[in-house]
């Protein structure tokens, strides 16, 4: 039995510039932080040759090609695991569409677990690159590359994309005191709205030419967490579904209560509201958002890892 633990994430600034329609020509940059909230993937050897997959539904098939869960199907194809396994995915968040990078965390965690099942120790870069291949190339999702890299590597990272295909995921060398200070200012509130990011991201991809000034601003702000407020104003203009009246009102209330910045995580449209706020103003911010449930979080430093490996001689 193999169990992997892969962190969810919050994008601080720069989101949208990791889309290939932009970064291939102009270069993209995001500031991203892994959270101490996780996706867990369990891979267990079975006595028979069937494939069992447990998530929001249960699948039992005899061939990988028959799996409906496309991320499991493609991860099994990529790692060469073809039969005789039971795979279960679990998460610390309420559902998909959270804006915390859960889909990419699942993909990275699947690859990590299936490679460990085969006895291969995959590197963080290998996991990130192959997760991008699965989600973007094989499954055709209109997404960027930031989620896969932060899930694999963990930490607080300045991630740069292109121009071209190169990705550099550099960890910020923050002293422990500064890391703690940043962590203490992070607040997450659940909006109660879940949505698929795909339509929003597809519109952002289609709008790259028209929204290039906003994307340029997001790229250039990505080194400064204090620019969260300005980056959200730029991101709101990327696609029609990024925000709505309820979210705009919540952001305004948080700022009026003393927050330094506030934005939706991920592509927007719902999920979690990220608020950066000094400790002395956090009570006021909580009181300003009574209709949203707070989700206490810290930061993760390790990225995807194997937390249980009971390996039998399955390939002899």
PDB file of C-alpha atoms in Angstrom:
ATOM      1  CA  UNK A   1       0.000   0.000   0.000  1.00  0.00           C
ATOM      2  CA  UNK A   2       1.193   3.494  -0.924  1.00  0.00           C
ATOM      3  CA  UNK A   3      -0.225   6.761   0.454  1.00  0.00           C
ATOM      4  CA  UNK A   4       0.840  10.162  -0.868  1.00  0.00           C
ATOM      5  CA  UNK A   5       0.094  13.571   0.630  1.00  0.00           C
ATOM      6  CA  UNK A   6       0.063  16.517  -1.804  1.00  0.00           C
ATOM      7  CA  UNK A   7      -0.565  20.142  -0.787  1.00  0.00           C
ATOM      8  CA  UNK A   8      -3.245  22.475  -2.039  1.00  0.00           C
ATOM      9  CA  UNK A   9      -2.179  26.031  -2.798  1.00  0.00           C
ATOM     10  CA  UNK A  10      -3.030  29.717  -2.901  1.00  0.00           C
ATOM     11  CA  UNK A  11      -1.944  31.960  -5.744  1.00  0.00           C
ATOM     12  CA  UNK A  12      -0.841  35.282  -4.282  1.00  0.00           C
ATOM     13  CA  UNK A  13      -0.294  37.285  -7.464  1.00  0.00           C
ATOM     14  CA  UNK A  14       0.343  36.693 -11.143  1.00  0.00           C
ATOM     15  CA  UNK A  15      -2.401  34.147 -11.820  1.00  0.00           C
ATOM     16  CA  UNK A  16      -3.370  34.029 -15.496  1.00  0.00           C
ATOM     17  CA  UNK A  17       0.147  34.662 -16.776  1.00  0.00           C
ATOM     18  CA  UNK A  18       0.839  30.894 -16.602  1.00  0.00           C
ATOM     19  CA  UNK A  19      -1.524  30.273 -19.522  1.00  0.00           C
ATOM     20  CA  UNK A  20       0.374  29.234 -22.675  1.00  0.00           C
ATOM     21  CA  UNK A  21      -1.417  31.787 -24.840  1.00  0.00           C
ATOM     22  CA  UNK A  22       0.444  34.433 -22.845  1.00  0.00           C
ATOM     23  CA  UNK A  23       3.683  33.021 -21.406  1.00  0.00           C
ATOM     24  CA  UNK A  24       4.981  31.355 -24.579  1.00  0.00           C
ATOM     25  CA  UNK A  25       5.530  34.789 -26.117  1.00  0.00           C
ATOM     26  CA  UNK A  26       5.704  37.220 -23.202  1.00  0.00           C
ATOM     27  CA  UNK A  27       6.862  35.112 -20.252  1.00  0.00           C
ATOM     28  CA  UNK A  28       4.713  34.608 -17.150  1.00  0.00           C
ATOM     29  CA  UNK A  29       5.340  34.847 -13.425  1.00  0.00           C
ATOM     30  CA  UNK A  30       3.329  33.896 -10.340  1.00  0.00           C
ATOM     31  CA  UNK A  31       3.912  34.006  -6.607  1.00  0.00           C
ATOM     32  CA  UNK A  32       2.403  30.880  -5.116  1.00  0.00           C
ATOM     33  CA  UNK A  33       2.259  29.248  -1.674  1.00  0.00           C
ATOM     34  CA  UNK A  34       1.536  25.632  -0.753  1.00  0.00           C
ATOM     35  CA  UNK A  35      -0.918  25.103   2.117  1.00  0.00           C
ATOM     36  CA  UNK A  36      -1.044  22.606   4.963  1.00  0.00           C
ATOM     37  CA  UNK A  37      -4.267  21.237   3.494  1.00  0.00           C
ATOM     38  CA  UNK A  38      -3.896  18.187   1.301  1.00  0.00           C
ATOM     39  CA  UNK A  39      -5.077  15.688  -1.260  1.00  0.00           C
ATOM     40  CA  UNK A  40      -4.362  12.070  -0.295  1.00  0.00           C
ATOM     41  CA  UNK A  41      -3.993   9.257  -2.811  1.00  0.00           C
ATOM     42  CA  UNK A  42      -4.033   5.621  -1.707  1.00  0.00           C
ATOM     43  CA  UNK A  43      -2.861   2.862  -4.043  1.00  0.00           C
ATOM     44  CA  UNK A  44      -3.349  -0.684  -2.804  1.00  0.00           C
ATOM     45  CA  UNK A  45      -2.474  -3.948  -4.489  1.00  0.00           C
ATOM     46  CA  UNK A  46      -5.426  -6.230  -5.203  1.00  0.00           C
ATOM     47  CA  UNK A  47      -5.575 -10.035  -5.243  1.00  0.00           C
ATOM     48  CA  UNK A  48      -7.288 -10.037  -8.649  1.00  0.00           C
ATOM     49  CA  UNK A  49      -6.469  -8.082 -11.814  1.00  0.00           C
ATOM     50  CA  UNK A  50      -9.376  -5.631 -11.655  1.00  0.00           C
ATOM     51  CA  UNK A  51      -9.019  -1.867 -11.175  1.00  0.00           C
ATOM     52  CA  UNK A  52     -11.066  -0.226  -8.428  1.00  0.00           C
ATOM     53  CA  UNK A  53     -11.194   3.583  -8.205  1.00  0.00           C
ATOM     54  CA  UNK A  54     -12.926   5.379  -5.322  1.00  0.00           C
ATOM     55  CA  UNK A  55     -13.666   9.114  -5.424  1.00  0.00           C
ATOM     56  CA  UNK A  56     -17.092  10.797  -5.471  1.00  0.00           C
ATOM     57  CA  UNK A  57     -18.184   7.608  -7.226  1.00  0.00           C
ATOM     58  CA  UNK A  58     -16.833   4.071  -7.448  1.00  0.00           C
ATOM     59  CA  UNK A  59     -15.539   2.491 -10.622  1.00  0.00           C
ATOM     60  CA  UNK A  60     -14.676  -1.174 -11.167  1.00  0.00           C
ATOM     61  CA  UNK A  61     -13.152  -2.023 -14.530  1.00  0.00           C
ATOM     62  CA  UNK A  62     -10.860  -4.639 -16.014  1.00  0.00           C
ATOM     63  CA  UNK A  63      -9.012  -2.296 -18.418  1.00  0.00           C
ATOM     64  CA  UNK A  64      -7.406   1.099 -17.821  1.00  0.00           C
ATOM     65  CA  UNK A  65      -9.008   2.394 -21.031  1.00  0.00           C
ATOM     66  CA  UNK A  66     -12.475   1.910 -19.530  1.00  0.00           C
ATOM     67  CA  UNK A  67     -11.942   4.301 -16.591  1.00  0.00           C
ATOM     68  CA  UNK A  68     -14.120   7.409 -16.615  1.00  0.00           C
ATOM     69  CA  UNK A  69     -11.798   9.283 -14.216  1.00  0.00           C
ATOM     70  CA  UNK A  70      -9.485  10.744 -16.830  1.00  0.00           C
ATOM     71  CA  UNK A  71      -6.733  11.778 -14.402  1.00  0.00           C
ATOM     72  CA  UNK A  72      -6.496   8.259 -12.959  1.00  0.00           C
ATOM     73  CA  UNK A  73      -6.649   6.738 -16.424  1.00  0.00           C
ATOM     74  CA  UNK A  74      -3.855   8.900 -17.840  1.00  0.00           C
ATOM     75  CA  UNK A  75      -1.679   8.614 -14.724  1.00  0.00           C
ATOM     76  CA  UNK A  76      -1.904   4.816 -14.939  1.00  0.00           C
ATOM     77  CA  UNK A  77      -0.990   4.923 -18.626  1.00  0.00           C
ATOM     78  CA  UNK A  78       1.971   7.211 -17.910  1.00  0.00           C
ATOM     79  CA  UNK A  79       3.361   5.172 -15.013  1.00  0.00           C
ATOM     80  CA  UNK A  80       2.764   1.755 -16.546  1.00  0.00           C
ATOM     81  CA  UNK A  81       0.435   0.424 -13.843  1.00  0.00           C
ATOM     82  CA  UNK A  82      -2.195  -1.505 -15.780  1.00  0.00           C
ATOM     83  CA  UNK A  83      -4.116  -3.810 -13.443  1.00  0.00           C
ATOM     84  CA  UNK A  84      -4.606  -5.249  -9.968  1.00  0.00           C
ATOM     85  CA  UNK A  85      -4.869  -2.022  -7.975  1.00  0.00           C
ATOM     86  CA  UNK A  86      -7.392  -0.118  -5.891  1.00  0.00           C
ATOM     87  CA  UNK A  87      -7.004   3.676  -5.968  1.00  0.00           C
ATOM     88  CA  UNK A  88      -8.706   6.072  -3.555  1.00  0.00           C
ATOM     89  CA  UNK A  89      -8.521   9.877  -3.502  1.00  0.00           C
ATOM     90  CA  UNK A  90      -9.407  12.006  -0.458  1.00  0.00           C
ATOM     91  CA  UNK A  91      -9.134  15.749   0.179  1.00  0.00           C
ATOM     92  CA  UNK A  92      -9.244  18.297   3.004  1.00  0.00           C
ATOM     93  CA  UNK A  93     -11.553  20.630   1.076  1.00  0.00           C
ATOM     94  CA  UNK A  94     -15.313  20.454   0.558  1.00  0.00           C
ATOM     95  CA  UNK A  95     -15.423  19.822  -3.196  1.00  0.00           C
ATOM     96  CA  UNK A  96     -13.907  20.466  -6.590  1.00  0.00           C
ATOM     97  CA  UNK A  97     -14.019  24.006  -7.926  1.00  0.00           C
ATOM     98  CA  UNK A  98     -12.363  25.426  -4.805  1.00  0.00           C
ATOM     99  CA  UNK A  99      -9.674  27.505  -6.487  1.00  0.00           C
ATOM    100  CA  UNK A 100      -7.018  25.797  -4.367  1.00  0.00           C
ATOM    101  CA  UNK A 101      -5.506  23.694  -7.160  1.00  0.00           C
ATOM    102  CA  UNK A 102      -7.157  20.419  -6.135  1.00  0.00           C
ATOM    103  CA  UNK A 103      -7.264  18.904  -9.626  1.00  0.00           C
ATOM    104  CA  UNK A 104      -3.521  19.329 -10.130  1.00  0.00           C
ATOM    105  CA  UNK A 105      -2.824  18.117  -6.581  1.00  0.00           C
ATOM    106  CA  UNK A 106      -4.773  14.956  -7.418  1.00  0.00           C
ATOM    107  CA  UNK A 107      -2.750  14.479 -10.620  1.00  0.00           C
ATOM    108  CA  UNK A 108       0.601  15.012  -8.896  1.00  0.00           C
ATOM    109  CA  UNK A 109      -0.433  12.766  -6.004  1.00  0.00           C
ATOM    110  CA  UNK A 110      -1.588  10.015  -8.380  1.00  0.00           C
ATOM    111  CA  UNK A 111       1.672  10.056 -10.304  1.00  0.00           C
ATOM    112  CA  UNK A 112       3.688  10.057  -7.088  1.00  0.00           C
ATOM    113  CA  UNK A 113       1.743   7.119  -5.636  1.00  0.00           C
ATOM    114  CA  UNK A 114       1.739   5.038  -8.810  1.00  0.00           C
ATOM    115  CA  UNK A 115       5.460   5.573  -9.387  1.00  0.00           C
ATOM    116  CA  UNK A 116       6.165   4.592  -5.761  1.00  0.00           C
ATOM    117  CA  UNK A 117       4.010   1.501  -6.304  1.00  0.00           C
ATOM    118  CA  UNK A 118       6.319   0.578  -9.160  1.00  0.00           C
ATOM    119  CA  UNK A 119       9.397   1.257  -7.039  1.00  0.00           C
ATOM    120  CA  UNK A 120      10.393   4.463  -8.836  1.00  0.00           C
ATOM    121  CA  UNK A 121      11.310   7.570  -6.820  1.00  0.00           C
ATOM    122  CA  UNK A 122      10.083  10.449  -8.988  1.00  0.00           C
ATOM    123  CA  UNK A 123      11.519  13.944  -8.564  1.00  0.00           C
ATOM    124  CA  UNK A 124       9.326  16.987  -7.947  1.00  0.00           C
ATOM    125  CA  UNK A 125      10.133  18.341 -11.414  1.00  0.00           C
ATOM    126  CA  UNK A 126       9.283  15.022 -13.025  1.00  0.00           C
ATOM    127  CA  UNK A 127       5.920  14.974 -11.218  1.00  0.00           C
ATOM    128  CA  UNK A 128       5.125  18.575 -12.166  1.00  0.00           C
ATOM    129  CA  UNK A 129       6.055  18.188 -15.832  1.00  0.00           C
ATOM    130  CA  UNK A 130       4.139  14.942 -16.247  1.00  0.00           C
ATOM    131  CA  UNK A 131       1.091  16.332 -14.424  1.00  0.00           C
ATOM    132  CA  UNK A 132       1.097  19.235 -16.909  1.00  0.00           C
ATOM    133  CA  UNK A 133       1.306  16.744 -19.788  1.00  0.00           C
ATOM    134  CA  UNK A 134      -1.680  14.810 -18.442  1.00  0.00           C
ATOM    135  CA  UNK A 135      -3.934  17.779 -17.685  1.00  0.00           C
ATOM    136  CA  UNK A 136      -3.069  20.098 -20.562  1.00  0.00           C
ATOM    137  CA  UNK A 137      -1.949  17.842 -23.421  1.00  0.00           C
ATOM    138  CA  UNK A 138      -3.800  14.576 -22.840  1.00  0.00           C
ATOM    139  CA  UNK A 139      -6.999  15.830 -21.158  1.00  0.00           C
ATOM    140  CA  UNK A 140      -7.134  19.154 -23.021  1.00  0.00           C
ATOM    141  CA  UNK A 141      -7.858  21.303 -19.976  1.00  0.00           C
ATOM    142  CA  UNK A 142      -7.521  25.074 -20.670  1.00  0.00           C
ATOM    143  CA  UNK A 143      -5.326  25.596 -17.613  1.00  0.00           C
ATOM    144  CA  UNK A 144      -1.863  26.870 -16.798  1.00  0.00           C
ATOM    145  CA  UNK A 145       1.126  25.251 -15.096  1.00  0.00           C
ATOM    146  CA  UNK A 146       1.394  26.929 -11.698  1.00  0.00           C
ATOM    147  CA  UNK A 147      -0.749  24.434  -9.750  1.00  0.00           C
ATOM    148  CA  UNK A 148       1.245  21.365 -10.765  1.00  0.00           C
ATOM    149  CA  UNK A 149       4.589  22.918  -9.830  1.00  0.00           C
ATOM    150  CA  UNK A 150       3.575  24.232  -6.406  1.00  0.00           C
ATOM    151  CA  UNK A 151       1.853  20.917  -5.579  1.00  0.00           C
ATOM    152  CA  UNK A 152       4.998  18.978  -6.444  1.00  0.00           C
ATOM    153  CA  UNK A 153       7.575  21.331  -4.893  1.00  0.00           C
ATOM    154  CA  UNK A 154       5.726  22.973  -1.976  1.00  0.00           C
ATOM    155  CA  UNK A 155       6.962  26.099  -0.198  1.00  0.00           C
ATOM    156  CA  UNK A 156       6.475  29.709  -1.248  1.00  0.00           C
ATOM    157  CA  UNK A 157       7.688  29.979  -4.826  1.00  0.00           C
ATOM    158  CA  UNK A 158       8.342  32.578  -7.476  1.00  0.00           C
ATOM    159  CA  UNK A 159       7.444  30.534 -10.549  1.00  0.00           C
ATOM    160  CA  UNK A 160       8.460  31.834 -13.991  1.00  0.00           C
ATOM    161  CA  UNK A 161       7.176  30.511 -17.300  1.00  0.00           C
ATOM    162  CA  UNK A 162       8.940  31.075 -20.610  1.00  0.00           C
ATOM    163  CA  UNK A 163       9.136  32.857 -22.926  1.00  0.00           C
ATOM    164  CA  UNK A 164       8.999  29.419 -24.466  1.00  0.00           C
ATOM    165  CA  UNK A 165       8.478  26.212 -22.508  1.00  0.00           C
ATOM    166  CA  UNK A 166      10.997  26.590 -19.661  1.00  0.00           C
ATOM    167  CA  UNK A 167       9.612  26.719 -16.099  1.00  0.00           C
ATOM    168  CA  UNK A 168      11.715  27.884 -13.123  1.00  0.00           C
ATOM    169  CA  UNK A 169      10.176  27.340  -9.664  1.00  0.00           C
ATOM    170  CA  UNK A 170      12.406  29.247  -7.234  1.00  0.00           C
ATOM    171  CA  UNK A 171      11.630  29.076  -3.533  1.00  0.00           C
ATOM    172  CA  UNK A 172      11.651  32.399  -1.728  1.00  0.00           C
ATOM    173  CA  UNK A 173      14.451  32.328   0.815  1.00  0.00           C
ATOM    174  CA  UNK A 174      12.422  33.924   3.580  1.00  0.00           C
ATOM    175  CA  UNK A 175      13.881  33.864   7.109  1.00  0.00           C
ATOM    176  CA  UNK A 176      11.785  31.850   9.539  1.00  0.00           C
ATOM    177  CA  UNK A 177      10.447  34.997  11.234  1.00  0.00           C
ATOM    178  CA  UNK A 178       9.255  36.473   7.933  1.00  0.00           C
ATOM    179  CA  UNK A 179       7.666  33.185   6.898  1.00  0.00           C
ATOM    180  CA  UNK A 180       5.771  33.044  10.183  1.00  0.00           C
ATOM    181  CA  UNK A 181       4.698  36.673   9.798  1.00  0.00           C
ATOM    182  CA  UNK A 182       3.299  35.979   6.333  1.00  0.00           C
ATOM    183  CA  UNK A 183       1.530  32.834   7.503  1.00  0.00           C
ATOM    184  CA  UNK A 184      -0.099  34.735  10.367  1.00  0.00           C
ATOM    185  CA  UNK A 185      -1.576  37.239   7.898  1.00  0.00           C
ATOM    186  CA  UNK A 186      -3.214  34.637   5.621  1.00  0.00           C
ATOM    187  CA  UNK A 187      -6.962  34.135   6.040  1.00  0.00           C
ATOM    188  CA  UNK A 188      -9.192  31.960   3.842  1.00  0.00           C
ATOM    189  CA  UNK A 189     -12.970  32.161   3.694  1.00  0.00           C
ATOM    190  CA  UNK A 190     -15.220  29.712   1.849  1.00  0.00           C
ATOM    191  CA  UNK A 191     -17.659  31.561  -0.401  1.00  0.00           C
ATOM    192  CA  UNK A 192     -19.982  28.578  -0.638  1.00  0.00           C
ATOM    193  CA  UNK A 193     -19.783  28.820  -4.438  1.00  0.00           C
ATOM    194  CA  UNK A 194     -18.164  26.019  -6.423  1.00  0.00           C
ATOM    195  CA  UNK A 195     -17.561  26.265 -10.139  1.00  0.00           C
ATOM    196  CA  UNK A 196     -15.590  24.692 -12.920  1.00  0.00           C
ATOM    197  CA  UNK A 197     -12.544  26.786 -13.741  1.00  0.00           C
ATOM    198  CA  UNK A 198     -12.499  25.566 -17.347  1.00  0.00           C
ATOM    199  CA  UNK A 199     -14.969  28.089 -18.877  1.00  0.00           C
ATOM    200  CA  UNK A 200     -13.275  31.024 -17.116  1.00  0.00           C
ATOM    201  CA  UNK A 201      -9.795  29.896 -18.163  1.00  0.00           C
ATOM    202  CA  UNK A 202     -10.955  29.198 -21.710  1.00  0.00           C
ATOM    203  CA  UNK A 203     -12.260  32.764 -21.923  1.00  0.00           C
ATOM    204  CA  UNK A 204      -8.987  34.093 -20.485  1.00  0.00           C
ATOM    205  CA  UNK A 205      -7.046  32.157 -23.114  1.00  0.00           C
ATOM    206  CA  UNK A 206      -9.274  33.557 -25.858  1.00  0.00           C
ATOM    207  CA  UNK A 207      -8.871  37.097 -24.496  1.00  0.00           C
ATOM    208  CA  UNK A 208      -5.065  37.133 -24.226  1.00  0.00           C
ATOM    209  CA  UNK A 209      -4.644  39.718 -26.987  1.00  0.00           C
ATOM    210  CA  UNK A 210      -7.287  42.079 -25.631  1.00  0.00           C
ATOM    211  CA  UNK A 211      -6.182  41.731 -21.993  1.00  0.00           C
ATOM    212  CA  UNK A 212      -2.399  41.857 -22.508  1.00  0.00           C
ATOM    213  CA  UNK A 213      -1.980  45.099 -20.468  1.00  0.00           C
ATOM    214  CA  UNK A 214      -3.610  43.433 -17.450  1.00  0.00           C
ATOM    215  CA  UNK A 215      -1.520  40.277 -17.918  1.00  0.00           C
ATOM    216  CA  UNK A 216       1.670  42.351 -18.199  1.00  0.00           C
ATOM    217  CA  UNK A 217       0.751  44.049 -14.914  1.00  0.00           C
ATOM    218  CA  UNK A 218       0.055  40.728 -13.214  1.00  0.00           C
ATOM    219  CA  UNK A 219       3.415  39.362 -14.386  1.00  0.00           C
ATOM    220  CA  UNK A 220       5.303  42.418 -13.153  1.00  0.00           C
ATOM    221  CA  UNK A 221       3.532  42.454  -9.782  1.00  0.00           C
ATOM    222  CA  UNK A 222       4.227  38.809  -9.063  1.00  0.00           C
ATOM    223  CA  UNK A 223       7.274  39.497  -6.884  1.00  0.00           C
ATOM    224  CA  UNK A 224       5.365  41.555  -4.338  1.00  0.00           C
ATOM    225  CA  UNK A 225       2.741  40.054  -2.044  1.00  0.00           C
ATOM    226  CA  UNK A 226       1.721  43.571  -0.966  1.00  0.00           C
ATOM    227  CA  UNK A 227       0.439  44.089  -4.519  1.00  0.00           C
ATOM    228  CA  UNK A 228      -2.400  41.637  -3.913  1.00  0.00           C
ATOM    229  CA  UNK A 229      -5.081  44.319  -4.086  1.00  0.00           C
ATOM    230  CA  UNK A 230      -3.818  45.789  -7.360  1.00  0.00           C
ATOM    231  CA  UNK A 231      -3.378  42.347  -8.903  1.00  0.00           C
ATOM    232  CA  UNK A 232      -6.992  41.430  -8.113  1.00  0.00           C
ATOM    233  CA  UNK A 233      -8.234  44.567  -9.864  1.00  0.00           C
ATOM    234  CA  UNK A 234      -6.230  43.553 -12.929  1.00  0.00           C
ATOM    235  CA  UNK A 235      -7.383  39.942 -12.805  1.00  0.00           C
ATOM    236  CA  UNK A 236     -11.070  40.913 -12.596  1.00  0.00           C
ATOM    237  CA  UNK A 237     -10.752  42.268 -16.136  1.00  0.00           C
ATOM    238  CA  UNK A 238      -9.454  39.035 -17.690  1.00  0.00           C
ATOM    239  CA  UNK A 239     -12.826  37.272 -18.125  1.00  0.00           C
ATOM    240  CA  UNK A 240     -16.470  37.883 -17.327  1.00  0.00           C
ATOM    241  CA  UNK A 241     -16.778  35.069 -14.782  1.00  0.00           C
ATOM    242  CA  UNK A 242     -13.793  35.977 -12.586  1.00  0.00           C
ATOM    243  CA  UNK A 243     -15.913  37.928 -10.086  1.00  0.00           C
ATOM    244  CA  UNK A 244     -19.517  38.905  -9.367  1.00  0.00           C
ATOM    245  CA  UNK A 245     -21.413  41.389  -7.219  1.00  0.00           C
ATOM    246  CA  UNK A 246     -21.383  39.174  -4.123  1.00  0.00           C
ATOM    247  CA  UNK A 247     -17.627  38.616  -4.335  1.00  0.00           C
ATOM    248  CA  UNK A 248     -16.924  42.304  -5.053  1.00  0.00           C
ATOM    249  CA  UNK A 249     -18.972  43.242  -1.989  1.00  0.00           C
ATOM    250  CA  UNK A 250     -17.115  40.731   0.199  1.00  0.00           C
ATOM    251  CA  UNK A 251     -13.735  42.044  -0.977  1.00  0.00           C
ATOM    252  CA  UNK A 252     -14.838  45.625  -0.213  1.00  0.00           C
ATOM    253  CA  UNK A 253     -16.030  44.639   3.273  1.00  0.00           C
ATOM    254  CA  UNK A 254     -12.735  42.911   4.062  1.00  0.00           C
ATOM    255  CA  UNK A 255     -10.698  45.896   2.886  1.00  0.00           C
ATOM    256  CA  UNK A 256     -12.883  48.338   4.833  1.00  0.00           C
ATOM    257  CA  UNK A 257     -12.337  46.201   7.953  1.00  0.00           C
ATOM    258  CA  UNK A 258      -8.565  46.585   7.666  1.00  0.00           C
ATOM    259  CA  UNK A 259      -7.329  43.868   5.311  1.00  0.00           C
ATOM    260  CA  UNK A 260      -4.263  44.699   3.214  1.00  0.00           C
ATOM    261  CA  UNK A 261      -5.655  42.830   0.207  1.00  0.00           C
ATOM    262  CA  UNK A 262      -8.285  40.292  -0.818  1.00  0.00           C
ATOM    263  CA  UNK A 263      -8.933  38.171  -3.896  1.00  0.00           C
ATOM    264  CA  UNK A 264     -10.493  34.910  -4.982  1.00  0.00           C
ATOM    265  CA  UNK A 265      -8.071  32.023  -5.262  1.00  0.00           C
ATOM    266  CA  UNK A 266      -7.640  30.190  -8.548  1.00  0.00           C
ATOM    267  CA  UNK A 267      -9.443  31.207 -11.722  1.00  0.00           C
ATOM    268  CA  UNK A 268     -12.169  33.040  -9.809  1.00  0.00           C
ATOM    269  CA  UNK A 269     -15.926  32.744  -9.907  1.00  0.00           C
ATOM    270  CA  UNK A 270     -16.178  31.154  -6.449  1.00  0.00           C
ATOM    271  CA  UNK A 271     -14.249  28.837  -4.169  1.00  0.00           C
ATOM    272  CA  UNK A 272     -12.189  30.516  -1.471  1.00  0.00           C
ATOM    273  CA  UNK A 273     -11.581  34.184  -0.715  1.00  0.00           C
ATOM    274  CA  UNK A 274      -7.970  34.868   0.249  1.00  0.00           C
ATOM    275  CA  UNK A 275      -7.482  37.781   2.649  1.00  0.00           C
ATOM    276  CA  UNK A 276      -4.117  39.170   3.722  1.00  0.00           C
ATOM    277  CA  UNK A 277      -4.591  40.979   7.003  1.00  0.00           C
ATOM    278  CA  UNK A 278      -2.521  42.116  10.024  1.00  0.00           C
ATOM    279  CA  UNK A 279      -3.324  40.086  13.136  1.00  0.00           C
ATOM    280  CA  UNK A 280      -4.813  43.051  14.980  1.00  0.00           C
ATOM    281  CA  UNK A 281      -7.476  43.559  12.264  1.00  0.00           C
ATOM    282  CA  UNK A 282      -8.431  39.928  11.730  1.00  0.00           C
ATOM    283  CA  UNK A 283     -11.295  39.927  14.224  1.00  0.00           C
ATOM    284  CA  UNK A 284     -12.852  42.867  12.410  1.00  0.00           C
ATOM    285  CA  UNK A 285     -12.453  41.086   9.065  1.00  0.00           C
ATOM    286  CA  UNK A 286     -14.155  37.964  10.429  1.00  0.00           C
ATOM    287  CA  UNK A 287     -17.037  40.086  11.648  1.00  0.00           C
ATOM    288  CA  UNK A 288     -17.294  41.750   8.230  1.00  0.00           C
ATOM    289  CA  UNK A 289     -17.771  38.363   6.504  1.00  0.00           C
ATOM    290  CA  UNK A 290     -20.403  36.614   8.654  1.00  0.00           C
ATOM    291  CA  UNK A 291     -21.835  34.726   5.669  1.00  0.00           C
ATOM    292  CA  UNK A 292     -18.520  33.000   4.867  1.00  0.00           C
ATOM    293  CA  UNK A 293     -16.928  30.165   6.809  1.00  0.00           C
ATOM    294  CA  UNK A 294     -13.279  30.665   7.724  1.00  0.00           C
ATOM    295  CA  UNK A 295     -10.876  27.877   6.778  1.00  0.00           C
ATOM    296  CA  UNK A 296      -7.757  28.101   9.005  1.00  0.00           C
ATOM    297  CA  UNK A 297      -4.567  27.310   7.092  1.00  0.00           C
ATOM    298  CA  UNK A 298      -0.814  27.297   7.428  1.00  0.00           C
ATOM    299  CA  UNK A 299       1.972  26.863   4.879  1.00  0.00           C
ATOM    300  CA  UNK A 300       3.497  23.624   3.612  1.00  0.00           C
ATOM    301  CA  UNK A 301       7.247  23.393   3.014  1.00  0.00           C
ATOM    302  CA  UNK A 302       7.693  19.902   1.555  1.00  0.00           C
ATOM    303  CA  UNK A 303       5.432  19.482  -1.461  1.00  0.00           C
ATOM    304  CA  UNK A 304       4.114  16.077  -2.519  1.00  0.00           C
ATOM    305  CA  UNK A 305       5.504  13.191  -0.471  1.00  0.00           C
ATOM    306  CA  UNK A 306       4.965   9.515   0.235  1.00  0.00           C
ATOM    307  CA  UNK A 307       3.752   9.124   3.826  1.00  0.00           C
ATOM    308  CA  UNK A 308       3.245   5.344   3.755  1.00  0.00           C
ATOM    309  CA  UNK A 309       5.060   2.766   1.661  1.00  0.00           C
ATOM    310  CA  UNK A 310       4.398  -0.884   2.396  1.00  0.00           C
ATOM    311  CA  UNK A 311       5.988  -2.354  -0.711  1.00  0.00           C
ATOM    312  CA  UNK A 312       5.707  -6.023  -1.589  1.00  0.00           C
ATOM    313  CA  UNK A 313       7.533  -7.792  -4.362  1.00  0.00           C
ATOM    314  CA  UNK A 314       4.766  -7.177  -6.907  1.00  0.00           C
ATOM    315  CA  UNK A 315       6.903  -7.049 -10.063  1.00  0.00           C
ATOM    316  CA  UNK A 316       8.772 -10.313  -9.702  1.00  0.00           C
TER     317      UNK A 316
END
